[in-house]
Short mmCIF file of C-alpha atoms in Angstrom, two decimals:
data_model
loop_
_atom_site.label_atom_id
_atom_site.label_comp_id
_atom_site.label_asym_id
_atom_site.label_seq_id
_atom_site.Cartn_x
_atom_site.Cartn_y
_atom_site.Cartn_z
CA MET A 932 27.82 144.49 35.73
CA MET A 933 25.21 146.78 37.22
CA GLY A 934 22.79 146.48 40.06
CA THR A 935 20.88 148.98 42.16
CA GLY A 936 18.45 148.70 45.00
CA THR A 937 16.21 151.58 43.83
CA THR A 938 13.20 151.38 41.56
CA GLY A 939 12.99 154.99 40.42
CA HIS A 940 9.38 155.51 41.71
CA GLY A 941 8.11 158.49 43.68
CA PRO A 942 8.65 162.23 43.50
CA ASN A 943 12.23 162.00 44.79
CA SER A 944 13.22 159.77 41.85
CA LEU A 945 12.58 162.30 39.07
CA TRP A 946 15.70 162.80 37.02
CA HIS A 947 15.98 165.12 34.06
CA ALA A 948 18.48 165.93 31.33
CA ARG A 949 19.38 169.17 33.11
CA ASP A 950 20.40 167.11 36.14
CA GLY A 951 22.56 164.95 33.89
CA HIS A 952 24.24 168.02 32.39
CA ASP A 953 25.01 169.43 35.84
CA THR A 954 26.28 166.02 37.03
CA THR A 955 28.61 165.67 34.04
CA GLY A 956 30.00 169.16 34.60
CA ARG A 957 30.75 168.47 38.24
CA LEU A 958 32.50 165.19 37.39
CA LEU A 959 34.52 166.84 34.61
CA ARG A 960 35.76 169.56 36.94
CA ALA A 961 36.71 166.96 39.55
CA ALA A 962 38.54 164.83 36.96
CA THR A 963 40.79 167.74 36.03
CA GLY A 964 42.08 167.72 39.60
CA SER A 965 42.86 164.10 40.46
CA GLY A 966 41.42 160.63 40.50
CA ALA A 967 40.76 160.91 44.21
CA ARG A 968 38.68 164.06 43.67
CA LEU A 969 36.73 162.34 40.91
CA ILE A 970 35.83 159.39 43.14
CA ALA A 971 34.91 161.75 46.00
CA GLU A 972 32.61 163.74 43.69
CA ALA A 973 30.95 160.53 42.47
CA ALA A 974 30.29 159.46 46.06
CA THR A 975 28.73 162.85 46.80
CA LEU A 976 26.49 162.72 43.74
CA VAL A 977 25.05 159.30 44.62
CA GLN A 978 24.84 160.25 48.31
CA GLY A 979 26.69 157.07 49.25
CA TRP A 980 30.21 155.78 48.79
CA ALA A 981 32.52 155.13 45.83
CA VAL A 982 35.66 153.02 45.49
CA LEU A 983 38.06 152.32 42.63
CA ALA A 984 39.31 148.79 43.42
CA ASP A 985 42.38 147.20 41.82
CA PRO A 986 42.89 143.40 42.03
CA ILE A 987 46.52 143.90 43.08
CA ALA A 988 46.58 147.20 44.96
CA GLY A 989 43.18 146.87 46.60
CA ALA A 990 41.41 150.23 47.01
CA VAL A 991 43.09 152.79 44.73
CA TYR A 992 40.71 155.60 45.71
CA SER A 993 37.94 155.46 48.28
CA ALA A 994 35.35 158.02 49.44
CA PRO A 995 34.98 157.84 52.34
CA ALA A 996 38.14 155.99 53.37
CA ALA A 997 36.15 153.65 55.62
CA ALA A 998 34.40 152.22 52.54
CA ALA A 999 37.62 150.81 51.04
CA ALA A 1000 37.17 147.26 52.38
CA ASP A 1001 33.51 147.11 51.27
CA GLY A 1002 34.45 148.35 47.81
CA VAL A 1003 37.19 145.76 47.34
CA HIS A 1004 34.86 142.98 48.52
CA ALA A 1005 32.09 144.17 46.21
CA ALA A 1006 34.47 144.18 43.23
CA ALA A 1007 35.62 140.64 44.05
CA ALA A 1008 32.14 139.25 44.82
CA PRO A 1009 29.52 141.42 43.06
CA HIS A 1010 26.70 138.95 43.74
CA ASP A 1011 27.14 139.57 47.46
CA HIS A 1012 26.45 143.29 46.89
CA PRO A 1013 23.37 143.51 44.65
CA TYR A 1014 22.62 147.11 45.64
CA SER A 1015 25.91 148.45 44.32
CA VAL A 1016 27.05 149.31 40.80
CA GLN A 1017 30.26 147.83 39.38
CA LEU A 1018 31.85 148.98 36.13
CA PRO A 1019 35.32 148.27 34.69
CA ALA A 1020 37.45 151.40 34.60
CA ALA A 1021 41.13 151.91 33.72
CA GLY A 1022 42.15 148.33 34.50
CA ALA A 1023 40.29 148.36 37.82
CA VAL A 1024 36.66 148.22 38.98
CA LEU A 1025 34.55 151.24 39.88
CA VAL A 1026 32.10 150.44 42.69
CA LEU A 1027 29.28 152.83 43.62
CA ALA A 1028 26.91 152.25 46.53
CA PRO A 1029 24.09 154.85 46.25
CA ALA A 1030 21.72 155.93 48.95
CA PRO A 1031 18.28 154.22 48.81
CA THR A 1032 16.67 157.50 47.73
CA THR A 1033 19.05 158.09 44.80
CA PRO A 1034 17.32 157.46 41.44
CA ALA A 1035 18.65 154.49 39.51
CA GLU A 1036 18.99 156.59 36.34
CA HIS A 1037 21.08 159.15 38.18
CA THR A 1038 23.31 156.45 39.69
CA GLY A 1039 23.82 154.86 36.29
CA HIS A 1040 24.72 158.19 34.72
CA VAL A 1041 27.24 158.97 37.47
CA ALA A 1042 28.78 155.50 37.17
CA ALA A 1043 29.09 155.63 33.37
CA THR A 1044 30.50 159.16 33.34
CA THR A 1045 32.98 158.46 36.13
CA ALA A 1046 34.18 155.25 34.45
CA ALA A 1047 34.66 157.09 31.14
CA LEU A 1048 36.63 159.88 32.80
CA LEU A 1049 38.80 157.32 34.61
CA GLU A 1050 39.53 155.70 31.24
CA VAL A 1051 40.56 159.08 29.81
CA ARG A 1052 42.84 159.72 32.76
CA GLY A 1053 44.28 156.20 32.36
CA GLN A 1054 44.99 156.73 28.66
CA ARG A 1055 46.73 160.01 29.39
CA ALA A 1056 48.82 158.32 32.05
CA ALA A 1057 49.69 155.52 29.60
CA GLU A 1058 50.98 158.08 27.10
CA LEU A 1059 53.43 159.36 29.70
CA ARG A 1060 54.21 155.95 31.18
CA GLY A 1061 56.84 154.94 28.61
CA GLU A 1062 58.97 157.99 29.33
CA GLN A 1063 58.53 157.56 33.07
CA MET A 1064 59.51 153.89 32.88
CA ARG A 1065 62.69 154.76 31.00
CA LEU A 1066 63.52 157.33 33.68
CA HIS A 1067 63.02 154.74 36.41
CA THR A 1068 65.26 152.25 34.61
CA THR A 1069 67.97 154.90 34.29
CA LEU A 1070 67.77 155.69 38.01
CA LEU A 1071 68.04 151.98 38.84
CA ARG A 1072 71.17 151.65 36.72
CA LEU A 1073 72.67 154.70 38.44
CA LEU A 1074 72.00 153.13 41.84
CA LEU A 1075 73.69 149.91 40.74
CA ALA A 1076 76.66 151.91 39.47
CA GLY A 1077 77.11 153.45 42.90
CA HIS A 1078 75.73 156.94 42.18
CA ALA A 1079 73.36 156.99 45.15
CA ASP A 1080 73.81 160.74 45.81
CA ALA A 1081 72.85 161.61 42.24
CA VAL A 1082 69.72 159.45 42.48
CA VAL A 1083 68.70 161.05 45.77
CA ASP A 1084 69.10 164.48 44.17
CA ALA A 1085 66.94 163.37 41.24
CA LEU A 1086 64.30 162.24 43.70
CA GLY A 1087 64.14 165.70 45.23
CA GLY A 1088 66.68 165.30 48.00
CA GLY A 1089 64.31 163.47 50.30
CA ALA A 1090 67.02 162.36 52.75
CA TYR A 1091 66.67 158.76 51.62
CA THR A 1092 69.14 156.42 53.32
CA HIS A 1093 68.09 152.80 52.65
CA VAL A 1094 66.78 150.59 49.87
CA THR A 1095 64.80 147.35 49.65
CA VAL A 1096 65.21 145.43 46.39
CA TYR A 1097 62.95 142.87 44.70
CA ARG A 1098 63.89 140.88 41.58
CA LEU A 1099 61.06 139.05 39.80
CA THR A 1100 61.15 136.61 36.90
CA GLY A 1101 58.50 134.70 34.97
CA GLU A 1102 56.86 134.38 31.57
CA ASP A 1103 54.33 137.12 32.34
CA THR A 1104 56.89 139.72 33.43
CA PRO A 1105 55.89 142.46 30.87
CA ALA A 1106 52.22 142.34 31.89
CA ALA A 1107 53.20 142.17 35.56
CA HIS A 1108 55.29 145.32 35.08
CA GLN A 1109 52.27 147.24 33.79
CA VAL A 1110 50.01 145.94 36.55
CA LEU A 1111 52.48 146.76 39.31
CA TRP A 1112 53.06 150.22 37.86
CA ARG A 1113 49.34 150.98 38.07
CA ALA A 1114 49.13 149.52 41.56
CA VAL A 1115 52.16 151.36 42.95
CA ARG A 1116 51.44 154.63 41.09
CA PRO A 1117 55.13 155.62 41.44
CA THR A 1118 55.99 159.28 41.63
CA LEU A 1119 59.23 161.16 42.05
CA ALA A 1120 57.72 163.76 44.36
CA PRO A 1121 60.29 165.30 46.72
CA HIS A 1122 60.10 164.97 50.49
CA ALA A 1123 58.01 161.77 50.37
CA ASP A 1124 58.68 159.14 53.03
CA ALA A 1125 59.50 156.54 50.34
CA CYS A 1126 59.94 156.37 46.58
CA THR A 1127 59.50 153.21 44.51
CA LEU A 1128 61.55 152.67 41.35
CA LEU A 1129 60.34 150.08 38.81
CA GLY A 1130 62.28 148.86 35.81
CA ARG A 1131 63.05 145.88 33.62
CA LEU A 1132 66.74 145.00 33.57
CA ASP A 1133 67.96 142.08 31.46
CA GLY A 1134 64.49 140.56 31.27
CA GLU A 1135 63.81 140.82 35.01
CA LEU A 1136 61.39 143.10 36.79
CA VAL A 1137 63.36 145.04 39.40
CA VAL A 1138 61.64 146.96 42.19
CA ALA A 1139 63.70 149.22 44.45
CA GLU A 1140 61.94 150.94 47.33
CA VAL A 1141 64.08 153.87 48.47
CA HIS A 1142 63.17 155.02 51.97
CA ARG A 1143 64.49 156.48 55.20
CA GLY A 1144 65.33 153.26 57.02
CA SER A 1145 61.82 151.98 57.77
CA ASP A 1146 59.89 149.72 55.39
CA ASP A 1147 56.11 149.73 55.93
CA GLY A 1148 55.60 146.50 53.96
CA ARG A 1149 53.25 147.99 51.35
CA ILE A 1150 55.46 147.09 48.38
CA LEU A 1151 56.05 143.62 49.80
CA ARG A 1152 52.30 143.01 49.93
CA LEU A 1153 51.87 144.24 46.35
CA VAL A 1154 54.75 142.11 45.06
CA SER A 1155 53.35 139.05 46.86
CA ARG A 1156 49.94 139.48 45.23
CA LEU A 1157 51.57 140.11 41.86
CA CYS A 1158 53.62 136.91 42.10
CA GLU A 1159 50.55 134.84 42.92
CA ARG A 1160 48.45 136.34 40.15
CA HIS A 1161 51.08 136.20 37.38
CA GLY A 1162 53.03 133.12 38.46
CA LEU A 1163 56.30 134.94 39.13
CA LEU A 1164 59.19 134.01 41.42
CA ALA A 1165 60.86 136.74 43.44
CA GLY A 1166 63.77 137.39 45.76
CA MET A 1167 63.88 140.23 48.26
CA ALA A 1168 66.86 141.88 49.97
CA GLY A 1169 67.02 144.72 52.44
CA PRO A 1170 66.60 147.18 53.89
CA LEU A 1171 70.25 147.99 53.26
CA PRO A 1172 72.06 151.35 53.05
CA LEU A 1173 71.76 152.98 49.64
CA ALA A 1174 75.49 152.62 49.12
CA GLU A 1175 75.02 148.82 49.24
CA MET A 1176 72.48 148.73 46.42
CA SER A 1177 74.62 146.36 44.36
CA THR A 1178 74.87 143.97 47.31
CA ALA A 1179 71.10 144.04 47.79
CA TYR A 1180 70.65 143.47 44.05
CA CYS A 1181 72.86 140.35 44.12
CA ASP A 1182 71.29 139.05 47.33
CA ALA A 1183 67.79 139.37 45.84
CA ALA A 1184 68.84 137.26 42.86
CA ALA A 1185 70.37 134.64 45.16
CA ALA A 1186 67.16 134.52 47.18
CA ARG A 1187 65.07 134.12 44.03
CA HIS A 1188 66.85 130.84 43.29
CA SER A 1189 65.20 129.44 46.44
CA ALA A 1190 61.70 130.52 45.43
CA THR A 1191 59.17 127.85 44.45
CA PRO A 1192 55.50 127.89 43.38
CA ALA A 1193 54.66 127.15 47.02
CA HIS A 1194 56.84 130.04 48.29
CA ARG A 1195 56.99 132.56 45.46
CA ILE A 1196 58.84 135.34 47.29
CA VAL A 1197 61.88 134.58 49.44
CA PRO A 1198 63.76 137.12 51.61
CA ALA A 1199 67.53 137.01 51.35
CA ASP A 1200 67.96 136.75 55.12
CA ALA A 1201 65.72 133.67 55.20
CA ILE A 1202 68.17 131.70 53.05
CA GLY A 1203 71.33 133.32 54.37
CA ALA A 1204 70.84 132.38 58.02
CA PRO A 1205 70.73 128.59 58.44
CA ARG A 1206 68.67 127.23 61.31
CA LEU A 1207 71.78 125.55 62.69
CA ALA A 1208 73.72 128.80 63.19
CA PRO A 1209 71.64 130.18 66.10
CA LEU A 1210 72.10 126.88 67.98
CA LEU A 1211 75.91 127.02 67.98
CA PRO A 1212 77.78 128.49 71.00
CA ALA A 1213 78.11 132.11 69.94
CA ALA A 1214 81.60 133.00 71.23
CA PRO A 1215 83.64 130.07 69.86
CA TYR A 1216 81.57 130.02 66.68
CA ALA A 1217 82.21 133.71 65.98
CA ARG A 1218 85.94 133.45 66.78
CA TRP A 1219 86.34 130.42 64.52
CA ALA A 1220 84.51 132.12 61.65
CA ALA A 1221 86.60 135.29 62.01
CA ALA A 1222 89.79 133.24 61.99
CA VAL A 1223 89.02 131.13 58.92
CA LEU A 1224 87.74 134.11 56.90
CA ARG A 1225 90.65 136.40 57.79
CA PRO A 1226 92.43 135.96 54.41
CA LEU A 1227 89.36 137.15 52.46
CA ASP A 1228 88.24 140.70 51.85
CA PRO A 1229 84.50 141.62 52.00
CA ALA A 1230 84.06 141.38 48.22
CA GLN A 1231 85.45 137.84 48.17
CA GLN A 1232 83.25 136.83 51.09
CA HIS A 1233 80.16 138.21 49.37
CA LEU A 1234 80.96 136.34 46.15
CA LEU A 1235 81.34 133.07 48.07
CA LEU A 1236 78.09 133.71 49.94
CA VAL A 1237 76.16 134.29 46.70
CA TRP A 1238 77.74 131.17 45.18
CA LEU A 1239 76.78 129.01 48.15
CA ARG A 1240 73.26 130.44 48.27
CA THR A 1241 72.54 129.91 44.59
CA GLY A 1242 74.21 126.50 44.50
CA SER A 1243 76.14 126.82 41.24
CA LYS A 1244 78.73 129.02 39.59
CA PRO A 1245 76.55 129.95 36.56
CA SER A 1246 73.72 131.02 38.89
CA ALA A 1247 76.15 133.03 41.00
CA ALA A 1248 77.52 134.69 37.85
CA GLU A 1249 73.99 135.66 36.82
CA ALA A 1250 73.22 137.08 40.26
CA LEU A 1251 76.49 139.02 40.42
CA GLY A 1252 76.41 140.28 36.86
CA LEU A 1253 79.76 138.63 36.07
CA SER A 1254 80.85 136.04 33.55
CA ALA A 1255 80.95 132.42 34.64
CA GLY A 1256 84.69 132.31 33.95
CA THR A 1257 85.32 135.28 36.24
CA VAL A 1258 83.33 133.67 39.04
CA ARG A 1259 85.25 130.39 38.65
CA ALA A 1260 88.58 132.22 38.75
CA ARG A 1261 87.65 134.17 41.88
CA ILE A 1262 86.43 131.04 43.63
CA ARG A 1263 89.71 129.31 42.82
CA GLU A 1264 91.59 132.27 44.28
CA ALA A 1265 89.43 132.16 47.42
CA ALA A 1266 90.11 128.43 47.78
CA ARG A 1267 93.84 129.15 47.59
CA LEU A 1268 93.64 131.83 50.24
CA LEU A 1269 91.55 129.62 52.50
CA ASP A 1270 93.82 126.63 51.85
CA ALA A 1271 90.67 124.49 51.55
CA ASP A 1272 89.03 122.18 49.02
CA LEU A 1273 85.84 124.05 48.14
CA GLU A 1274 84.67 121.08 46.07
CA ASP A 1275 84.10 119.13 49.28
CA ALA A 1276 80.47 119.22 50.43
CA THR A 1277 81.38 119.42 54.13
CA VAL A 1278 83.83 122.27 53.53
CA ARG A 1279 81.13 124.16 51.64
CA ALA A 1280 78.63 123.64 54.47
CA HIS A 1281 81.19 124.87 57.01
CA LEU A 1282 82.01 127.86 54.80
CA LEU A 1283 78.34 128.84 54.64
CA LEU A 1284 78.21 128.71 58.44
CA ALA A 1285 81.34 130.85 58.66
CA LEU A 1286 80.00 133.45 56.24
CA ARG A 1287 76.76 133.78 58.18
CA ALA A 1288 78.34 133.79 61.64
CA PRO A 1289 77.76 136.74 63.95
CA ALA A 1290 80.57 139.26 64.23
CA PRO A 1291 82.83 138.63 67.25
CA ALA A 1292 81.40 141.77 68.88
CA ASP A 1293 77.91 140.24 68.66
CA ALA A 1294 79.07 137.36 70.81
CA ALA A 1295 80.44 139.63 73.57
CA ALA A 1296 77.57 138.94 75.97
CA ASP A 1297 78.04 135.18 75.74
CA PHE A 1298 81.77 135.62 75.92
CA ALA A 1299 81.48 137.64 79.15
CA ALA A 1300 79.36 134.89 80.68
CA ASP A 1301 82.26 132.42 80.49
CA SER A 1302 84.46 131.67 83.47
CA ASP A 1303 87.27 134.08 84.35
CA SER A 1304 89.95 131.69 83.19
CA ASP A 1305 88.24 131.11 79.88
CA SER A 1306 87.79 134.84 79.45
CA ASP A 1307 91.48 135.46 80.04
CA ALA A 1308 92.47 132.77 77.57
CA ASP A 1309 90.09 134.11 74.98
CA SER A 1310 91.40 137.65 75.49
CA ASP A 1311 94.96 136.43 74.98
CA ALA A 1312 93.91 134.63 71.82
CA ASP A 1313 92.14 137.72 70.49
CA SER A 1314 95.21 139.84 71.31
CA ASP A 1315 97.45 137.41 69.43
CA ALA A 1316 95.08 137.47 66.48
CA ALA A 1317 95.07 141.28 66.47
CA ALA A 1318 98.85 141.35 66.61
CA ASP A 1319 99.06 138.91 63.69
CA ALA A 1320 96.62 141.04 61.71
CA ALA A 1321 98.61 144.20 62.44
CA SER A 1322 101.90 142.61 61.41
CA GLY A 1323 100.93 142.47 57.75
CA SER A 1324 97.99 143.25 55.51
CA GLY A 1325 98.90 141.06 52.50
CA SER A 1326 97.36 137.73 51.61
CA GLY A 1327 100.54 135.96 52.70
CA SER A 1328 100.27 137.26 56.26
CA GLY A 1329 96.57 136.27 56.26
CA GLU A 1330 97.46 132.74 55.21
CA ALA A 1331 100.13 132.56 57.92
CA ALA A 1332 97.63 133.72 60.51
CA LEU A 1333 95.22 131.06 59.33
CA ARG A 1334 97.85 128.36 59.63
CA ASN A 1335 98.78 129.58 63.11
CA ALA A 1336 95.13 129.44 64.17
CA GLY A 1337 95.41 125.69 64.79
CA GLU A 1338 91.86 124.34 64.73
CA ALA A 1339 90.52 127.37 62.84
CA ARG A 1340 90.13 125.59 59.52
CA LEU A 1341 87.15 124.96 57.28
CA GLU A 1342 87.64 121.20 57.33
CA ALA A 1343 86.54 120.98 60.98
CA LEU A 1344 84.46 123.08 63.32
CA PRO A 1345 85.82 123.90 66.80
CA ALA A 1346 85.87 120.89 69.10
CA GLY A 1347 82.56 120.24 70.80
CA ILE A 1348 80.62 122.92 68.93
CA LEU A 1349 78.28 120.31 67.42
CA ASP A 1350 78.11 118.13 70.53
CA THR A 1351 75.47 120.18 72.34
CA GLY A 1352 72.03 118.82 73.13
CA ALA A 1353 70.35 121.57 71.12
CA VAL A 1354 72.34 120.78 67.98
CA ARG A 1355 71.75 117.04 68.22
CA ALA A 1356 68.05 117.59 68.86
CA TRP A 1357 67.88 119.81 65.77
CA ALA A 1358 69.72 117.27 63.61
CA GLY A 1359 67.60 114.38 64.87
CA GLY A 1360 64.38 116.27 64.31
CA LEU A 1361 65.46 117.02 60.75
CA VAL A 1362 66.65 113.64 59.43
CA ASP A 1363 65.56 110.94 61.89
CA GLY A 1364 63.15 108.42 60.43
CA LEU A 1365 64.71 108.20 56.98
CA GLU A 1366 64.87 104.64 55.66
CA PRO A 1367 68.45 103.35 55.22
CA ARG A 1368 68.21 103.41 51.41
CA LEU A 1369 66.92 107.00 51.44
CA ARG A 1370 69.54 108.13 53.93
CA ILE A 1371 72.40 106.59 51.94
CA ALA A 1372 71.06 107.92 48.64
CA LEU A 1373 70.57 111.41 50.05
CA THR A 1374 74.06 111.44 51.59
CA CYS A 1375 75.63 110.42 48.28
CA TRP A 1376 73.59 112.94 46.29
CA LEU A 1377 74.57 115.78 48.62
CA ARG A 1378 78.22 114.74 48.44
CA HIS A 1379 77.96 115.14 44.64
CA HIS A 1380 76.52 118.68 45.08
CA ALA A 1381 72.96 117.70 44.08
CA ARG A 1382 74.02 116.16 40.75
CA THR A 1383 71.85 113.15 40.04
CA ALA A 1384 73.87 111.40 37.32
CA PRO A 1385 77.19 110.90 39.20
CA ALA A 1386 75.33 110.04 42.41
CA ALA A 1387 73.26 107.39 40.61
CA THR A 1388 76.43 105.96 39.08
CA GLU A 1389 78.11 105.63 42.49
CA LEU A 1390 74.96 104.12 44.00
CA HIS A 1391 74.56 101.71 41.04
CA VAL A 1392 70.90 102.64 40.58
CA HIS A 1393 69.02 104.18 37.69
CA ARG A 1394 68.68 107.97 37.63
CA THR A 1395 64.90 107.65 37.66
CA THR A 1396 65.10 105.51 40.78
CA LEU A 1397 67.32 108.05 42.53
CA THR A 1398 65.00 110.90 41.49
CA THR A 1399 62.06 109.02 42.99
CA TRP A 1400 63.96 108.46 46.23
CA LEU A 1401 64.88 112.14 46.42
CA HIS A 1402 61.22 113.10 46.08
CA GLN A 1403 60.48 110.71 48.94
CA CYS A 1404 63.25 112.33 51.00
CA ALA A 1405 61.83 115.80 50.34
CA ASP A 1406 58.35 114.65 51.39
CA HIS A 1407 59.65 112.97 54.55
CA LEU A 1408 61.85 115.90 55.56
CA ALA A 1409 59.28 118.52 54.46
CA GLN A 1410 62.21 120.50 53.01
CA ASN A 1411 62.91 122.17 49.66
CA LEU A 1412 65.91 120.25 48.32
CA ALA A 1413 66.28 122.80 45.51
CA ASP A 1414 67.50 125.31 48.11
CA ALA A 1415 71.29 125.18 48.41
CA THR A 1416 71.20 126.35 52.04
CA VAL A 1417 68.71 123.63 52.96
CA ARG A 1418 70.98 121.04 51.34
CA ALA A 1419 73.97 122.28 53.35
CA GLU A 1420 72.00 121.98 56.59
CA ILE A 1421 70.79 118.48 55.75
CA HIS A 1422 74.34 117.41 54.89
CA LEU A 1423 75.54 118.53 58.33
CA ALA A 1424 72.54 116.94 60.06
CA LEU A 1425 73.29 113.60 58.37
CA ARG A 1426 76.91 113.79 59.54
CA ILE A 1427 75.87 114.66 63.10
CA THR A 1428 73.41 111.77 63.38
CA ARG A 1429 75.18 109.04 61.43
CA CYS A 1430 75.94 105.76 63.17
CA GLY A 1431 77.80 104.21 60.23
CA PRO A 1432 79.58 105.31 57.07
CA ASP A 1433 76.33 105.73 55.05
CA ALA A 1434 78.33 104.38 52.12
CA PRO A 1435 76.83 103.25 48.78
CA ALA A 1436 78.20 99.76 49.46
CA ASP A 1437 75.80 99.53 52.41
CA LEU A 1438 72.75 100.25 50.25
CA PRO A 1439 70.17 97.45 50.74
CA ARG A 1440 69.90 95.40 47.53
CA ARG A 1441 66.90 93.53 46.23
CA GLY A 1442 68.40 92.26 42.99
CA GLY A 1443 67.17 92.98 39.47
CA ARG A 1444 68.07 95.68 37.01
CA THR A 1445 67.06 98.61 39.19
CA TYR A 1446 69.24 97.66 42.17
CA ARG A 1447 72.43 96.47 40.50
CA ARG A 1448 75.16 95.17 42.77
CA ALA A 1449 78.56 96.83 42.67
#
């Protein structure tokens, strides 16, 4: 599409072949330098501004920089800018806004030549892209294997310390990979503030932004636009230390399981920190969590956290890169160490709270605010716990410490921890107003770990009926019931607010085939 606001009349509008030859030479010389120089030369030649606008990245090059927003808007809505010239170029849109005195023929020649040179540069970049993509994939695999120092050396020794990981899936992943590559324009230049690695691993698009501890959000914005445009779902984790790349990689996959078309990119910390946790008294909550999790090492705790976030063992196995059988075996071992039934919905909800609890040191301020007598008692308890931990490092000593902890068990939270006004207000605000049939059906479904068939059998209703009720529950609660963390919170809220057993036998019956009596 082309449009100019000049007519080409008057002595200043004369344009000759010699001018075209000189213009082409200037643009060619600029193109041998960089794309930014080419756009700057085009802006100079039309005595206005020039922008190369990408639908994902926004302004790729802009001369002057202040024209970037106008160029992006002109590319998106050309009819609103009739005095500019827009031409497709290298997967983006070249926008030129000439001065009123610039001849239309001259502007058209500059636009056509610049667009052609951008295409040549794009083709040359595409020839090298395959090799560069393979290099990025290799560096990603090295990071996942724990060779962070080798990757930093390959990136020029830029003193990189942290990484932010994105994992994207969808039918249009190959095309999205190409688009994001053009938008990010990744380089391995040394001493840069950040370096972005892009690669496709096992059918997923993986983006790892390696930086020095601060994330400016640029990659997040690009990934968000990419997900909307190509219908992808994404999980994000980080920033985390480079040495914890594998943890960030697993957490991003767990977060992606909570993504929906309404919320296409989900941060790992958004699903890992239930809304209930900040409302619990910090000191007793942290001490209880530390006590119940004492038999587990960090790797076991992380596996359980991924399992509870994703909601199923196969999904956890996919996120962790393990076989489903290995995940099942490790969960059974964790259940033995915890001396708890991890098939119980309440135990799972309590375990998720324990895994996301603040460290005991984080609760020090609240702990110091207690009365002197409480502080002394707590100090004695902590001293006893430390002595028990020092007496033996094996799993047997951990189990003994857990048994000696009294109330520190997954089956029950510390006394009174859920009896605060803030917790009850949260629970009431979440589930109050549900009709009895919906409340009973939702309670039963959550008890069966979101499996519709066994829940419908216990309720003596058809699966289609139960599915309809669950949609009504989701609409009433304004919650995503596909999110395992959301389901755990709702399960606890139903227990906090229940006035009766919420048993299937109490389900209101209206007769007929749909509502069969037990």
